[in-house]
Amino acid sequence: MVLYQSRLKNFYDKEIVPSLTKKFGYHCVMQVPKLLKIVIHQGVGISVLDKKIMDFSIKEITDITGQKAISCYSKHDESGFKLRKGMPIGVKVTLRRVRMYEFLERLIIISLPRVRDFNGVKISSFDGHGNYNMGIVEQIVYPEVNIDKIKKNMGMNITFVTSTNNDIEAKELLTLFGVPFKKK
Protein backbone atom coordinates (compact mmCIF):
# COMPACT_ATOMS: atom_id res chain seq x y z
CA MET A 1 0.00 0.00 0.00
CA VAL A 2 1.46 3.34 -1.10
CA LEU A 3 0.41 6.40 0.86
CA TYR A 4 0.13 9.81 -0.74
CA GLN A 5 3.04 12.14 -0.14
CA SER A 6 3.13 15.72 -1.42
CA ARG A 7 5.82 16.98 -3.77
CA LEU A 8 7.29 19.35 -1.19
CA LYS A 9 7.58 16.53 1.37
CA ASN A 10 9.44 14.39 -1.18
CA PHE A 11 11.62 17.39 -2.03
CA TYR A 12 12.34 17.89 1.68
CA ASP A 13 13.35 14.26 2.16
CA LYS A 14 15.51 13.97 -0.98
CA GLU A 15 17.00 17.46 -1.43
CA ILE A 16 16.62 19.69 1.63
CA VAL A 17 17.74 17.23 4.33
CA PRO A 18 21.08 16.41 2.61
CA SER A 19 21.67 20.09 1.80
CA LEU A 20 21.06 21.25 5.39
CA THR A 21 23.09 18.33 6.79
CA LYS A 22 26.05 19.31 4.62
CA LYS A 23 25.76 23.06 5.30
CA PHE A 24 25.33 22.93 9.09
CA GLY A 25 27.22 19.68 9.78
CA TYR A 26 24.48 17.71 11.50
CA HIS A 27 25.46 14.26 12.76
CA CYS A 28 21.96 12.78 12.75
CA VAL A 29 18.94 13.20 10.49
CA MET A 30 16.83 14.05 13.54
CA GLN A 31 18.87 17.26 14.05
CA VAL A 32 17.80 18.66 10.67
CA PRO A 33 15.15 21.39 11.12
CA LYS A 34 11.71 20.66 9.74
CA LEU A 35 8.45 22.47 9.32
CA LEU A 36 6.12 21.44 12.16
CA LYS A 37 2.96 23.40 11.37
CA ILE A 38 1.53 26.41 9.57
CA VAL A 39 -1.03 28.55 11.39
CA ILE A 40 -3.31 30.85 9.38
CA HIS A 41 -5.11 33.52 11.40
CA GLN A 42 -7.51 36.23 10.30
CA GLY A 43 -8.65 38.93 12.69
CA VAL A 44 -12.29 39.76 12.11
CA GLY A 45 -12.83 42.58 14.58
CA ILE A 46 -15.59 44.13 12.45
CA SER A 47 -17.68 41.01 13.11
CA VAL A 48 -18.70 42.69 16.38
CA LEU A 49 -20.99 44.85 14.24
CA ASP A 50 -21.97 42.27 11.60
CA LYS A 51 -22.17 38.56 12.47
CA LYS A 52 -22.37 37.39 8.83
CA ILE A 53 -18.80 38.54 8.19
CA MET A 54 -17.57 35.87 10.61
CA ASP A 55 -19.41 33.17 8.66
CA PHE A 56 -17.96 34.40 5.35
CA SER A 57 -14.49 34.55 6.88
CA ILE A 58 -14.75 30.97 8.17
CA LYS A 59 -15.88 29.79 4.73
CA GLU A 60 -13.06 31.64 2.95
CA ILE A 61 -10.31 30.34 5.24
CA THR A 62 -11.78 26.83 4.98
CA ASP A 63 -11.77 27.06 1.18
CA ILE A 64 -8.21 28.40 1.09
CA THR A 65 -6.70 25.79 3.42
CA GLY A 66 -8.87 22.76 2.78
CA GLN A 67 -9.47 22.34 6.51
CA LYS A 68 -12.33 23.57 8.68
CA ALA A 69 -11.54 26.91 10.30
CA ILE A 70 -12.48 27.65 13.90
CA SER A 71 -13.58 30.86 15.57
CA CYS A 72 -11.45 32.62 18.18
CA TYR A 73 -13.25 34.41 20.99
CA SER A 74 -12.34 37.45 23.08
CA LYS A 75 -10.99 36.74 26.54
CA HIS A 76 -12.07 39.96 28.27
CA ASP A 77 -14.29 43.00 27.88
CA GLU A 78 -13.05 46.09 26.03
CA SER A 79 -15.50 48.98 26.08
CA GLY A 80 -13.56 51.09 23.59
CA PHE A 81 -14.13 48.47 20.88
CA LYS A 82 -17.67 47.52 21.99
CA LEU A 83 -16.30 44.09 22.75
CA ARG A 84 -17.59 41.68 25.38
CA LYS A 85 -16.00 38.53 26.72
CA GLY A 86 -16.81 35.52 24.54
CA MET A 87 -17.55 37.43 21.32
CA PRO A 88 -16.00 36.01 18.10
CA ILE A 89 -13.09 38.17 16.92
CA GLY A 90 -11.00 35.91 14.68
CA VAL A 91 -10.66 32.77 12.62
CA LYS A 92 -7.74 30.35 12.63
CA VAL A 93 -6.56 27.08 11.13
CA THR A 94 -3.55 24.96 12.11
CA LEU A 95 -2.20 22.84 9.25
CA ARG A 96 0.07 19.84 9.73
CA ARG A 97 1.52 17.06 7.57
CA VAL A 98 0.14 16.72 4.02
CA ARG A 99 -2.21 19.72 4.13
CA MET A 100 0.62 21.88 5.44
CA TYR A 101 2.91 20.99 2.52
CA GLU A 102 0.11 21.40 -0.02
CA PHE A 103 -0.79 24.83 1.37
CA LEU A 104 2.86 25.90 1.34
CA GLU A 105 3.21 24.78 -2.29
CA ARG A 106 0.09 26.71 -3.36
CA LEU A 107 1.25 29.76 -1.39
CA ILE A 108 4.69 29.83 -3.02
CA ILE A 109 3.73 28.90 -6.58
CA ILE A 110 0.29 30.48 -7.04
CA SER A 111 -0.64 33.01 -4.36
CA LEU A 112 2.50 35.05 -3.65
CA PRO A 113 3.14 35.85 -7.33
CA ARG A 114 -0.43 37.24 -7.51
CA VAL A 115 0.29 39.86 -4.84
CA ARG A 116 0.41 43.35 -6.32
CA ASP A 117 3.95 44.84 -6.51
CA PHE A 118 5.47 41.72 -4.94
CA ASN A 119 9.24 41.90 -4.34
CA GLY A 120 9.54 39.09 -1.82
CA VAL A 121 8.68 38.58 1.83
CA LYS A 122 10.53 40.41 4.62
CA ILE A 123 13.56 38.73 6.16
CA SER A 124 13.05 40.58 9.44
CA SER A 125 9.88 38.69 10.39
CA PHE A 126 11.59 35.86 12.29
CA ASP A 127 10.74 35.81 15.99
CA GLY A 128 14.11 34.73 17.41
CA HIS A 129 12.97 31.15 18.02
CA GLY A 130 13.05 29.87 14.44
CA ASN A 131 9.46 30.75 13.56
CA TYR A 132 8.48 33.02 10.67
CA ASN A 133 5.43 35.31 10.48
CA MET A 134 4.11 36.95 7.37
CA GLY A 135 0.99 38.88 6.50
CA ILE A 136 -1.11 38.96 3.36
CA VAL A 137 -3.10 42.14 2.83
CA GLU A 138 -5.98 40.77 0.73
CA GLN A 139 -7.48 37.31 0.52
CA ILE A 140 -8.15 37.69 -3.22
CA VAL A 141 -4.63 36.45 -4.08
CA TYR A 142 -5.91 32.91 -3.50
CA PRO A 143 -7.67 31.34 -6.50
CA GLU A 144 -10.06 29.49 -4.16
CA VAL A 145 -11.73 32.76 -3.16
CA ASN A 146 -14.59 33.91 -5.37
CA ILE A 147 -14.08 37.64 -5.90
CA ASP A 148 -17.78 38.26 -6.54
CA LYS A 149 -18.80 36.91 -3.12
CA ILE A 150 -16.33 38.93 -1.02
CA LYS A 151 -18.09 41.10 1.55
CA LYS A 152 -14.97 42.88 2.82
CA ASN A 153 -11.27 42.72 1.92
CA MET A 154 -9.42 41.30 4.90
CA GLY A 155 -5.85 40.17 5.29
CA MET A 156 -4.45 37.23 7.18
CA ASN A 157 -1.38 36.27 9.15
CA ILE A 158 0.58 33.13 8.33
CA THR A 159 3.00 31.62 10.85
CA PHE A 160 5.55 28.94 9.92
CA VAL A 161 6.60 26.96 13.00
CA THR A 162 9.89 25.07 12.64
CA SER A 163 11.66 22.58 14.88
CA THR A 164 14.76 24.76 15.29
CA ASN A 165 15.42 27.58 17.74
CA ASN A 166 17.81 29.33 15.37
CA ASP A 167 16.60 31.94 12.87
CA ILE A 168 19.51 31.29 10.48
CA GLU A 169 18.66 27.60 10.15
CA ALA A 170 14.93 28.39 9.81
CA LYS A 171 15.63 30.96 7.07
CA GLU A 172 17.76 28.44 5.18
CA LEU A 173 15.00 25.82 5.51
CA LEU A 174 12.32 28.17 4.17
CA THR A 175 14.63 29.38 1.39
CA LEU A 176 15.21 25.80 0.25
CA PHE A 177 11.45 25.23 0.28
CA GLY A 178 11.20 28.18 -2.12
CA VAL A 179 9.89 31.03 0.03
CA PRO A 180 10.95 34.17 -1.91
CA PHE A 181 12.73 36.46 0.55
CA LYS A 182 13.57 40.06 -0.40
CA LYS A 183 17.08 40.65 -1.67
CA LYS A 184 19.15 43.04 0.44
mmCIF file of C-alpha atoms in Angstrom, residues 42-152:
data_model
loop_
_atom_site.group_PDB
_atom_site.id
_atom_site.type_symbol
_atom_site.label_atom_id
_atom_site.label_comp_id
_atom_site.label_asym_id
_atom_site.label_seq_id
_atom_site.Cartn_x
_atom_site.Cartn_y
_atom_site.Cartn_z
ATOM 1 C CA GLN A 42 -7.508 36.225 10.305
ATOM 2 C CA GLY A 43 -8.651 38.930 12.692
ATOM 3 C CA VAL A 44 -12.294 39.765 12.109
ATOM 4 C CA GLY A 45 -12.832 42.580 14.577
ATOM 5 C CA ILE A 46 -15.589 44.127 12.450
ATOM 6 C CA SER A 47 -17.683 41.012 13.112
ATOM 7 C CA VAL A 48 -18.701 42.693 16.377
ATOM 8 C CA LEU A 49 -20.988 44.853 14.238
ATOM 9 C CA ASP A 50 -21.972 42.270 11.599
ATOM 10 C CA LYS A 51 -22.169 38.564 12.474
ATOM 11 C CA LYS A 52 -22.369 37.390 8.835
ATOM 12 C CA ILE A 53 -18.795 38.536 8.186
ATOM 13 C CA MET A 54 -17.565 35.868 10.614
ATOM 14 C CA ASP A 55 -19.413 33.170 8.659
ATOM 15 C CA PHE A 56 -17.962 34.403 5.351
ATOM 16 C CA SER A 57 -14.488 34.547 6.882
ATOM 17 C CA ILE A 58 -14.747 30.967 8.171
ATOM 18 C CA LYS A 59 -15.877 29.793 4.734
ATOM 19 C CA GLU A 60 -13.055 31.642 2.947
ATOM 20 C CA ILE A 61 -10.313 30.336 5.240
ATOM 21 C CA THR A 62 -11.781 26.827 4.979
ATOM 22 C CA ASP A 63 -11.767 27.059 1.177
ATOM 23 C CA ILE A 64 -8.208 28.402 1.092
ATOM 24 C CA THR A 65 -6.703 25.795 3.419
ATOM 25 C CA GLY A 66 -8.871 22.756 2.777
ATOM 26 C CA GLN A 67 -9.472 22.338 6.507
ATOM 27 C CA LYS A 68 -12.334 23.569 8.676
ATOM 28 C CA ALA A 69 -11.539 26.909 10.299
ATOM 29 C CA ILE A 70 -12.483 27.651 13.900
ATOM 30 C CA SER A 71 -13.580 30.864 15.568
ATOM 31 C CA CYS A 72 -11.449 32.621 18.179
ATOM 32 C CA TYR A 73 -13.251 34.412 20.991
ATOM 33 C CA SER A 74 -12.338 37.449 23.082
ATOM 34 C CA LYS A 75 -10.992 36.741 26.545
ATOM 35 C CA HIS A 76 -12.068 39.957 28.269
ATOM 36 C CA ASP A 77 -14.291 43.002 27.882
ATOM 37 C CA GLU A 78 -13.051 46.095 26.028
ATOM 38 C CA SER A 79 -15.501 48.983 26.078
ATOM 39 C CA GLY A 80 -13.559 51.094 23.588
ATOM 40 C CA PHE A 81 -14.129 48.474 20.882
ATOM 41 C CA LYS A 82 -17.672 47.523 21.995
ATOM 42 C CA LEU A 83 -16.298 44.086 22.748
ATOM 43 C CA ARG A 84 -17.592 41.677 25.379
ATOM 44 C CA LYS A 85 -16.001 38.530 26.724
ATOM 45 C CA GLY A 86 -16.807 35.519 24.542
ATOM 46 C CA MET A 87 -17.548 37.427 21.316
ATOM 47 C CA PRO A 88 -15.998 36.010 18.102
ATOM 48 C CA ILE A 89 -13.088 38.173 16.921
ATOM 49 C CA GLY A 90 -11.000 35.911 14.679
ATOM 50 C CA VAL A 91 -10.661 32.769 12.618
ATOM 51 C CA LYS A 92 -7.741 30.350 12.627
ATOM 52 C CA VAL A 93 -6.556 27.081 11.132
ATOM 53 C CA THR A 94 -3.546 24.960 12.109
ATOM 54 C CA LEU A 95 -2.199 22.844 9.249
ATOM 55 C CA ARG A 96 0.071 19.844 9.727
ATOM 56 C CA ARG A 97 1.523 17.060 7.574
ATOM 57 C CA VAL A 98 0.143 16.717 4.023
ATOM 58 C CA ARG A 99 -2.211 19.722 4.133
ATOM 59 C CA MET A 100 0.622 21.880 5.436
ATOM 60 C CA TYR A 101 2.906 20.989 2.524
ATOM 61 C CA GLU A 102 0.107 21.402 -0.021
ATOM 62 C CA PHE A 103 -0.795 24.831 1.370
ATOM 63 C CA LEU A 104 2.865 25.899 1.336
ATOM 64 C CA GLU A 105 3.212 24.784 -2.285
ATOM 65 C CA ARG A 106 0.090 26.706 -3.363
ATOM 66 C CA LEU A 107 1.251 29.757 -1.389
ATOM 67 C CA ILE A 108 4.695 29.833 -3.017
ATOM 68 C CA ILE A 109 3.734 28.900 -6.576
ATOM 69 C CA ILE A 110 0.293 30.485 -7.042
ATOM 70 C CA SER A 111 -0.643 33.014 -4.358
ATOM 71 C CA LEU A 112 2.497 35.054 -3.645
ATOM 72 C CA PRO A 113 3.140 35.854 -7.334
ATOM 73 C CA ARG A 114 -0.426 37.243 -7.510
ATOM 74 C CA VAL A 115 0.293 39.865 -4.836
ATOM 75 C CA ARG A 116 0.412 43.355 -6.320
ATOM 76 C CA ASP A 117 3.954 44.836 -6.509
ATOM 77 C CA PHE A 118 5.475 41.723 -4.937
ATOM 78 C CA ASN A 119 9.240 41.897 -4.344
ATOM 79 C CA GLY A 120 9.536 39.088 -1.823
ATOM 80 C CA VAL A 121 8.684 38.579 1.832
ATOM 81 C CA LYS A 122 10.528 40.407 4.619
ATOM 82 C CA ILE A 123 13.565 38.727 6.161
ATOM 83 C CA SER A 124 13.051 40.579 9.444
ATOM 84 C CA SER A 125 9.881 38.686 10.390
ATOM 85 C CA PHE A 126 11.592 35.865 12.291
ATOM 86 C CA ASP A 127 10.745 35.813 15.992
ATOM 87 C CA GLY A 128 14.105 34.735 17.409
ATOM 88 C CA HIS A 129 12.971 31.152 18.021
ATOM 89 C CA GLY A 130 13.050 29.869 14.436
ATOM 90 C CA ASN A 131 9.455 30.747 13.558
ATOM 91 C CA TYR A 132 8.485 33.018 10.673
ATOM 92 C CA ASN A 133 5.427 35.307 10.475
ATOM 93 C CA MET A 134 4.107 36.946 7.368
ATOM 94 C CA GLY A 135 0.992 38.881 6.498
ATOM 95 C CA ILE A 136 -1.109 38.957 3.357
ATOM 96 C CA VAL A 137 -3.098 42.144 2.835
ATOM 97 C CA GLU A 138 -5.981 40.768 0.732
ATOM 98 C CA GLN A 139 -7.482 37.307 0.522
ATOM 99 C CA ILE A 140 -8.148 37.687 -3.222
ATOM 100 C CA VAL A 141 -4.634 36.446 -4.076
ATOM 101 C CA TYR A 142 -5.908 32.910 -3.499
ATOM 102 C CA PRO A 143 -7.666 31.341 -6.496
ATOM 103 C CA GLU A 144 -10.060 29.489 -4.159
ATOM 104 C CA VAL A 145 -11.726 32.764 -3.156
ATOM 105 C CA ASN A 146 -14.592 33.909 -5.369
ATOM 106 C CA ILE A 147 -14.077 37.644 -5.900
ATOM 107 C CA ASP A 148 -17.776 38.264 -6.539
ATOM 108 C CA LYS A 149 -18.798 36.914 -3.124
ATOM 109 C CA ILE A 150 -16.326 38.927 -1.020
ATOM 110 C CA LYS A 151 -18.091 41.104 1.552
ATOM 111 C CA LYS A 152 -14.967 42.880 2.819
#
